[in-house]
Short mmCIF file of N, CA and C in Angstrom, two decimals:
data_model
loop_
_atom_site.label_atom_id
_atom_site.label_comp_id
_atom_site.label_asym_id
_atom_site.label_seq_id
_atom_site.Cartn_x
_atom_site.Cartn_y
_atom_site.Cartn_z
N MET A 1 22.64 -0.98 -9.10
CA MET A 1 21.74 -1.05 -7.95
C MET A 1 21.84 -2.45 -7.33
N SER A 2 21.75 -2.52 -6.03
CA SER A 2 21.90 -3.79 -5.33
C SER A 2 20.69 -4.70 -5.54
N LYS A 3 20.90 -5.97 -5.27
CA LYS A 3 19.81 -6.95 -5.38
C LYS A 3 18.67 -6.59 -4.42
N LEU A 4 19.00 -6.12 -3.22
CA LEU A 4 17.98 -5.72 -2.26
C LEU A 4 17.13 -4.58 -2.82
N LEU A 5 17.77 -3.56 -3.37
CA LEU A 5 17.02 -2.43 -3.92
C LEU A 5 16.22 -2.82 -5.17
N ASN A 6 16.83 -3.64 -6.03
CA ASN A 6 16.10 -4.09 -7.23
C ASN A 6 14.86 -4.90 -6.87
N THR A 7 15.02 -5.78 -5.91
CA THR A 7 13.89 -6.63 -5.51
C THR A 7 12.81 -5.79 -4.83
N MET A 8 13.22 -4.80 -4.02
CA MET A 8 12.23 -3.91 -3.39
C MET A 8 11.50 -3.10 -4.45
N GLU A 9 12.20 -2.62 -5.45
CA GLU A 9 11.56 -1.86 -6.53
C GLU A 9 10.49 -2.71 -7.22
N SER A 10 10.82 -3.96 -7.53
CA SER A 10 9.85 -4.85 -8.17
C SER A 10 8.64 -5.09 -7.27
N PHE A 11 8.92 -5.35 -6.00
CA PHE A 11 7.83 -5.56 -5.05
C PHE A 11 6.98 -4.31 -4.95
N TRP A 12 7.62 -3.15 -4.87
CA TRP A 12 6.89 -1.89 -4.72
C TRP A 12 5.98 -1.63 -5.91
N GLU A 13 6.45 -1.93 -7.11
CA GLU A 13 5.61 -1.78 -8.30
C GLU A 13 4.36 -2.64 -8.17
N TRP A 14 4.52 -3.86 -7.65
CA TRP A 14 3.39 -4.75 -7.47
C TRP A 14 2.37 -4.17 -6.49
N THR A 15 2.82 -3.48 -5.43
CA THR A 15 1.91 -2.96 -4.41
C THR A 15 1.00 -1.87 -4.95
N GLU A 16 1.46 -1.14 -5.97
CA GLU A 16 0.71 -0.01 -6.54
C GLU A 16 0.41 1.06 -5.49
N LEU A 17 1.31 1.24 -4.52
CA LEU A 17 1.12 2.24 -3.47
C LEU A 17 1.67 3.61 -3.84
N GLY A 18 2.33 3.73 -4.94
CA GLY A 18 2.88 5.03 -5.32
C GLY A 18 4.26 4.89 -5.93
N ASN A 19 4.84 6.04 -6.25
CA ASN A 19 6.11 6.04 -6.97
C ASN A 19 7.32 5.73 -6.10
N THR A 20 7.29 6.13 -4.83
CA THR A 20 8.47 5.94 -4.00
C THR A 20 8.10 5.16 -2.75
N TRP A 21 9.05 4.38 -2.27
CA TRP A 21 8.76 3.53 -1.11
C TRP A 21 9.50 3.97 0.13
N GLY A 22 10.45 4.86 0.05
CA GLY A 22 11.23 5.20 1.22
C GLY A 22 11.01 6.58 1.78
N ASP A 23 10.06 7.32 1.25
CA ASP A 23 9.96 8.72 1.62
C ASP A 23 9.15 9.01 2.88
N SER A 24 8.08 8.29 3.09
CA SER A 24 7.22 8.63 4.23
C SER A 24 6.35 7.43 4.58
N GLU A 25 5.59 7.60 5.66
CA GLU A 25 4.69 6.52 6.06
C GLU A 25 3.53 6.44 5.09
N LEU A 26 3.29 5.27 4.61
CA LEU A 26 2.16 4.98 3.74
C LEU A 26 1.32 3.93 4.43
N ASP A 27 0.11 3.79 4.00
CA ASP A 27 -0.76 2.78 4.60
C ASP A 27 -0.43 1.43 3.99
N ILE A 28 0.57 0.76 4.58
CA ILE A 28 0.97 -0.54 4.04
C ILE A 28 0.00 -1.63 4.43
N SER A 29 -0.96 -1.32 5.29
CA SER A 29 -1.95 -2.33 5.67
C SER A 29 -2.86 -2.69 4.50
N LYS A 30 -2.83 -1.89 3.44
CA LYS A 30 -3.65 -2.18 2.26
C LYS A 30 -3.05 -3.28 1.39
N VAL A 31 -1.87 -3.74 1.77
CA VAL A 31 -1.15 -4.72 0.96
C VAL A 31 -0.92 -5.98 1.78
N ASP A 32 -1.27 -7.12 1.22
CA ASP A 32 -0.89 -8.38 1.85
C ASP A 32 0.29 -8.91 1.05
N PRO A 33 1.50 -8.78 1.61
CA PRO A 33 2.68 -9.15 0.83
C PRO A 33 2.73 -10.62 0.45
N LEU A 34 2.00 -11.45 1.18
CA LEU A 34 2.04 -12.88 0.88
C LEU A 34 1.41 -13.21 -0.46
N TYR A 35 0.63 -12.27 -1.01
CA TYR A 35 0.05 -12.48 -2.34
C TYR A 35 1.01 -12.10 -3.45
N CYS A 36 2.08 -11.40 -3.10
CA CYS A 36 3.04 -10.98 -4.11
C CYS A 36 3.98 -12.13 -4.41
N PRO A 37 4.10 -12.50 -5.67
CA PRO A 37 4.99 -13.62 -6.00
C PRO A 37 6.46 -13.34 -5.67
N GLU A 38 6.85 -12.08 -5.56
CA GLU A 38 8.24 -11.74 -5.30
C GLU A 38 8.53 -11.48 -3.82
N PHE A 39 7.52 -11.53 -2.95
CA PHE A 39 7.78 -11.18 -1.57
C PHE A 39 8.71 -12.17 -0.88
N GLU A 40 8.55 -13.45 -1.14
CA GLU A 40 9.43 -14.43 -0.51
C GLU A 40 10.88 -14.19 -0.93
N GLU A 41 11.07 -13.86 -2.20
CA GLU A 41 12.43 -13.54 -2.66
C GLU A 41 12.95 -12.30 -1.95
N LEU A 42 12.12 -11.27 -1.81
CA LEU A 42 12.53 -10.05 -1.12
C LEU A 42 12.91 -10.36 0.33
N ARG A 43 12.10 -11.13 0.99
CA ARG A 43 12.39 -11.51 2.37
C ARG A 43 13.71 -12.28 2.46
N ASN A 44 13.94 -13.20 1.53
CA ASN A 44 15.19 -13.96 1.52
C ASN A 44 16.40 -13.08 1.23
N VAL A 45 16.22 -12.10 0.36
CA VAL A 45 17.31 -11.16 0.07
C VAL A 45 17.63 -10.35 1.32
N CYS A 46 16.61 -9.94 2.05
CA CYS A 46 16.83 -9.21 3.31
C CYS A 46 17.59 -10.08 4.30
N ILE A 47 17.14 -11.29 4.46
CA ILE A 47 17.81 -12.19 5.42
C ILE A 47 19.26 -12.42 5.01
N SER A 48 19.52 -12.56 3.72
CA SER A 48 20.90 -12.77 3.28
C SER A 48 21.73 -11.49 3.39
N SER A 49 21.09 -10.35 3.62
CA SER A 49 21.80 -9.08 3.79
C SER A 49 22.21 -8.82 5.23
N ILE A 50 21.75 -9.65 6.14
CA ILE A 50 22.11 -9.47 7.55
C ILE A 50 23.63 -9.54 7.70
N ASN A 51 24.16 -8.56 8.40
CA ASN A 51 25.59 -8.40 8.69
C ASN A 51 26.41 -7.87 7.51
N LEU A 52 25.76 -7.55 6.39
CA LEU A 52 26.47 -6.92 5.28
C LEU A 52 26.42 -5.41 5.45
N PRO A 53 27.40 -4.69 4.92
CA PRO A 53 27.31 -3.23 4.96
C PRO A 53 26.19 -2.78 4.02
N LEU A 54 25.28 -1.97 4.55
CA LEU A 54 24.13 -1.51 3.77
C LEU A 54 24.16 0.01 3.67
N SER A 55 23.80 0.51 2.51
CA SER A 55 23.67 1.95 2.32
C SER A 55 22.41 2.42 3.05
N PRO A 56 22.26 3.72 3.27
CA PRO A 56 21.03 4.20 3.89
C PRO A 56 19.76 3.77 3.15
N LYS A 57 19.80 3.78 1.83
CA LYS A 57 18.62 3.35 1.07
C LYS A 57 18.36 1.85 1.25
N GLU A 58 19.41 1.06 1.33
CA GLU A 58 19.25 -0.38 1.57
C GLU A 58 18.71 -0.64 2.98
N ILE A 59 19.14 0.14 3.95
CA ILE A 59 18.60 0.00 5.30
C ILE A 59 17.11 0.30 5.30
N ASN A 60 16.70 1.34 4.59
CA ASN A 60 15.27 1.66 4.48
C ASN A 60 14.50 0.52 3.82
N ALA A 61 15.08 -0.08 2.79
CA ALA A 61 14.43 -1.22 2.12
C ALA A 61 14.32 -2.40 3.08
N PHE A 62 15.38 -2.65 3.82
CA PHE A 62 15.39 -3.74 4.80
C PHE A 62 14.29 -3.52 5.84
N LEU A 63 14.21 -2.30 6.39
CA LEU A 63 13.21 -2.00 7.41
C LEU A 63 11.79 -2.07 6.86
N LEU A 64 11.60 -1.62 5.63
CA LEU A 64 10.28 -1.71 5.03
C LEU A 64 9.87 -3.17 4.83
N CYS A 65 10.83 -3.99 4.42
CA CYS A 65 10.54 -5.41 4.28
C CYS A 65 10.20 -6.02 5.64
N MET A 66 10.91 -5.60 6.68
CA MET A 66 10.57 -6.07 8.04
C MET A 66 9.14 -5.68 8.39
N ALA A 67 8.76 -4.46 8.03
CA ALA A 67 7.40 -4.00 8.32
C ALA A 67 6.37 -4.89 7.61
N PHE A 68 6.63 -5.21 6.35
CA PHE A 68 5.71 -6.09 5.63
C PHE A 68 5.71 -7.51 6.19
N ASP A 69 6.81 -7.91 6.79
CA ASP A 69 6.97 -9.26 7.33
C ASP A 69 6.58 -9.34 8.81
N SER A 70 5.93 -8.32 9.32
CA SER A 70 5.69 -8.24 10.77
C SER A 70 4.75 -9.31 11.30
N GLU A 71 3.94 -9.91 10.47
CA GLU A 71 3.06 -10.98 10.94
C GLU A 71 3.79 -12.30 11.06
N GLU A 72 4.66 -12.59 10.12
CA GLU A 72 5.37 -13.87 10.15
C GLU A 72 6.72 -13.77 10.87
N GLU A 73 7.33 -12.61 10.85
CA GLU A 73 8.55 -12.32 11.61
C GLU A 73 9.77 -13.14 11.20
N TYR A 74 9.85 -13.58 9.97
CA TYR A 74 11.01 -14.34 9.53
C TYR A 74 12.29 -13.50 9.60
N ILE A 75 12.19 -12.24 9.18
CA ILE A 75 13.38 -11.38 9.19
C ILE A 75 13.77 -11.08 10.63
N LEU A 76 12.81 -10.78 11.48
CA LEU A 76 13.09 -10.54 12.89
C LEU A 76 13.77 -11.75 13.51
N ASP A 77 13.24 -12.92 13.26
CA ASP A 77 13.83 -14.14 13.81
C ASP A 77 15.27 -14.34 13.32
N ALA A 78 15.51 -14.06 12.05
CA ALA A 78 16.86 -14.20 11.50
C ALA A 78 17.80 -13.17 12.13
N CYS A 79 17.30 -11.96 12.36
CA CYS A 79 18.13 -10.95 13.03
C CYS A 79 18.46 -11.38 14.45
N ARG A 80 17.48 -11.92 15.14
CA ARG A 80 17.72 -12.40 16.51
C ARG A 80 18.80 -13.47 16.53
N GLU A 81 18.77 -14.35 15.54
CA GLU A 81 19.68 -15.49 15.55
C GLU A 81 21.06 -15.17 14.99
N PHE A 82 21.13 -14.37 13.93
CA PHE A 82 22.38 -14.23 13.20
C PHE A 82 23.03 -12.85 13.26
N ALA A 83 22.25 -11.80 13.52
CA ALA A 83 22.81 -10.45 13.40
C ALA A 83 23.83 -10.15 14.49
N ARG A 84 24.93 -9.59 14.07
CA ARG A 84 25.95 -9.14 15.01
C ARG A 84 25.50 -7.81 15.62
N PRO A 85 26.01 -7.50 16.81
CA PRO A 85 25.63 -6.24 17.46
C PRO A 85 25.90 -5.00 16.60
N ASP A 86 26.98 -4.98 15.84
CA ASP A 86 27.27 -3.81 15.00
C ASP A 86 26.22 -3.64 13.90
N PHE A 87 25.74 -4.74 13.34
CA PHE A 87 24.68 -4.65 12.32
C PHE A 87 23.38 -4.17 12.96
N LEU A 88 23.06 -4.71 14.13
CA LEU A 88 21.83 -4.30 14.81
C LEU A 88 21.87 -2.82 15.18
N GLU A 89 23.02 -2.35 15.58
CA GLU A 89 23.12 -0.93 15.94
C GLU A 89 22.84 -0.03 14.74
N ILE A 90 23.37 -0.39 13.59
CA ILE A 90 23.10 0.39 12.38
C ILE A 90 21.62 0.33 12.02
N LEU A 91 21.02 -0.84 12.15
CA LEU A 91 19.59 -1.00 11.87
C LEU A 91 18.75 -0.18 12.85
N LEU A 92 19.11 -0.22 14.12
CA LEU A 92 18.37 0.50 15.16
C LEU A 92 18.45 2.01 14.98
N GLN A 93 19.58 2.51 14.53
CA GLN A 93 19.74 3.95 14.36
C GLN A 93 18.64 4.53 13.48
N THR A 94 18.27 3.82 12.45
CA THR A 94 17.19 4.25 11.56
C THR A 94 15.85 3.66 11.99
N GLY A 95 15.88 2.43 12.46
CA GLY A 95 14.65 1.70 12.75
C GLY A 95 13.79 2.26 13.86
N ILE A 96 14.39 2.89 14.87
CA ILE A 96 13.59 3.39 15.99
C ILE A 96 12.72 4.58 15.61
N THR A 97 13.03 5.23 14.50
CA THR A 97 12.20 6.34 14.03
C THR A 97 11.66 6.09 12.62
N PHE A 98 11.74 4.85 12.17
CA PHE A 98 11.25 4.51 10.83
C PHE A 98 9.77 4.83 10.73
N PRO A 99 9.30 5.32 9.60
CA PRO A 99 7.90 5.75 9.49
C PRO A 99 6.86 4.67 9.78
N HIS A 100 7.20 3.41 9.63
CA HIS A 100 6.20 2.35 9.78
C HIS A 100 6.33 1.67 11.14
N SER A 101 5.27 1.76 11.92
CA SER A 101 5.29 1.19 13.27
C SER A 101 5.51 -0.31 13.26
N GLU A 102 5.16 -0.98 12.15
CA GLU A 102 5.36 -2.42 12.05
C GLU A 102 6.84 -2.78 12.11
N ALA A 103 7.71 -1.85 11.73
CA ALA A 103 9.15 -2.06 11.87
C ALA A 103 9.63 -1.60 13.24
N ARG A 104 9.07 -0.52 13.75
CA ARG A 104 9.55 0.03 15.03
C ARG A 104 9.33 -0.94 16.18
N TRP A 105 8.19 -1.64 16.23
CA TRP A 105 8.00 -2.58 17.35
C TRP A 105 9.01 -3.72 17.29
N GLN A 106 9.45 -4.06 16.09
CA GLN A 106 10.46 -5.10 15.96
C GLN A 106 11.83 -4.61 16.45
N MET A 107 12.06 -3.31 16.37
CA MET A 107 13.29 -2.76 16.93
C MET A 107 13.30 -2.96 18.45
N ALA A 108 12.13 -2.81 19.07
CA ALA A 108 12.04 -3.04 20.51
C ALA A 108 12.42 -4.49 20.83
N GLU A 109 12.00 -5.41 20.02
CA GLU A 109 12.35 -6.82 20.23
C GLU A 109 13.85 -7.04 20.08
N LEU A 110 14.47 -6.38 19.13
CA LEU A 110 15.91 -6.54 18.93
C LEU A 110 16.71 -5.96 20.09
N LEU A 111 16.10 -5.05 20.83
CA LEU A 111 16.78 -4.45 21.98
C LEU A 111 16.85 -5.39 23.17
N LYS A 112 16.31 -6.57 23.06
CA LYS A 112 16.50 -7.57 24.10
C LYS A 112 17.93 -8.10 24.08
N ARG A 113 18.63 -7.83 22.99
CA ARG A 113 20.05 -8.20 22.87
C ARG A 113 20.90 -7.13 23.52
N ASP A 114 22.15 -7.45 23.78
CA ASP A 114 23.08 -6.48 24.35
C ASP A 114 23.62 -5.61 23.22
N ILE A 115 23.10 -4.38 23.14
CA ILE A 115 23.43 -3.45 22.07
C ILE A 115 23.99 -2.17 22.69
N PRO A 116 25.06 -1.61 22.13
CA PRO A 116 25.51 -0.30 22.61
C PRO A 116 24.39 0.74 22.46
N LEU A 117 24.28 1.63 23.39
CA LEU A 117 23.27 2.69 23.41
C LEU A 117 21.84 2.14 23.52
N LYS A 118 21.72 0.94 24.01
CA LYS A 118 20.42 0.27 24.15
C LYS A 118 19.41 1.16 24.88
N GLU A 119 19.82 1.78 25.98
CA GLU A 119 18.89 2.59 26.78
C GLU A 119 18.37 3.79 25.99
N ASN A 120 19.23 4.41 25.18
CA ASN A 120 18.79 5.55 24.37
C ASN A 120 17.75 5.12 23.33
N TYR A 121 18.02 4.02 22.66
CA TYR A 121 17.07 3.51 21.66
C TYR A 121 15.75 3.15 22.34
N LEU A 122 15.84 2.48 23.46
CA LEU A 122 14.65 2.05 24.17
C LEU A 122 13.83 3.24 24.65
N ARG A 123 14.50 4.27 25.13
CA ARG A 123 13.81 5.48 25.58
C ARG A 123 12.99 6.09 24.44
N THR A 124 13.57 6.12 23.26
CA THR A 124 12.85 6.65 22.09
C THR A 124 11.60 5.82 21.81
N LEU A 125 11.73 4.50 21.87
CA LEU A 125 10.58 3.63 21.59
C LEU A 125 9.53 3.69 22.70
N LEU A 126 9.95 3.93 23.92
CA LEU A 126 8.98 4.07 25.03
C LEU A 126 8.14 5.33 24.88
N ASP A 127 8.64 6.31 24.12
CA ASP A 127 7.90 7.55 23.86
C ASP A 127 7.25 7.56 22.48
N ASP A 128 7.21 6.44 21.81
CA ASP A 128 6.68 6.35 20.46
C ASP A 128 5.20 6.76 20.42
N SER A 129 4.77 7.27 19.29
CA SER A 129 3.37 7.67 19.13
C SER A 129 2.42 6.47 19.02
N ASP A 130 2.94 5.32 18.67
CA ASP A 130 2.11 4.13 18.49
C ASP A 130 2.06 3.33 19.80
N PRO A 131 0.85 3.03 20.30
CA PRO A 131 0.74 2.31 21.57
C PRO A 131 1.34 0.89 21.53
N TYR A 132 1.26 0.22 20.39
CA TYR A 132 1.83 -1.13 20.31
C TYR A 132 3.36 -1.09 20.39
N VAL A 133 3.97 -0.09 19.77
CA VAL A 133 5.42 0.06 19.86
C VAL A 133 5.81 0.31 21.31
N ARG A 134 5.07 1.19 22.00
CA ARG A 134 5.36 1.46 23.41
C ARG A 134 5.21 0.19 24.25
N LYS A 135 4.18 -0.60 23.95
CA LYS A 135 3.97 -1.85 24.70
C LYS A 135 5.14 -2.80 24.51
N ARG A 136 5.57 -2.97 23.27
CA ARG A 136 6.69 -3.89 23.01
C ARG A 136 7.98 -3.36 23.64
N ALA A 137 8.16 -2.05 23.62
CA ALA A 137 9.34 -1.46 24.27
C ALA A 137 9.27 -1.69 25.77
N ASN A 138 8.10 -1.53 26.35
CA ASN A 138 7.93 -1.75 27.78
C ASN A 138 8.20 -3.22 28.13
N ASN A 139 7.77 -4.13 27.27
CA ASN A 139 8.03 -5.56 27.50
C ASN A 139 9.54 -5.85 27.51
N THR A 140 10.29 -5.08 26.76
CA THR A 140 11.74 -5.28 26.70
C THR A 140 12.38 -4.94 28.05
N LEU A 141 11.76 -4.02 28.78
CA LEU A 141 12.29 -3.66 30.10
C LEU A 141 12.15 -4.79 31.10
N MET A 142 11.18 -5.66 30.91
CA MET A 142 10.88 -6.71 31.89
C MET A 142 11.84 -7.86 31.80
#
């Protein structure tokens, strides 16, 4: 198992939110990741994974970590600065429909970059069920 998946498993055990972390939307607002001693390591592992080939499960772990990091936005900032368009496209393919809105609004921010199929991804986010995601997607149009 990869370092990203191992670190996510350890973090997930700490959250006590259930047995699986990638299956569906859970109320992650019940967890303040900054209290977890392993969250900084998880965030750093995610950042070091930018531009690496990731399996579907690793992409889900990356996006979930982004969702937990949505207040500080370290992963988003690193993606803005370092991610190549091909990596962003792979992230967006899953991220625009990821169960956690805290990750989806960050996908709208990443669409400020020149990405293939940008309009299709943006259209999906403009129709999102979450008003904040729609707002961030709309801001990307401006």
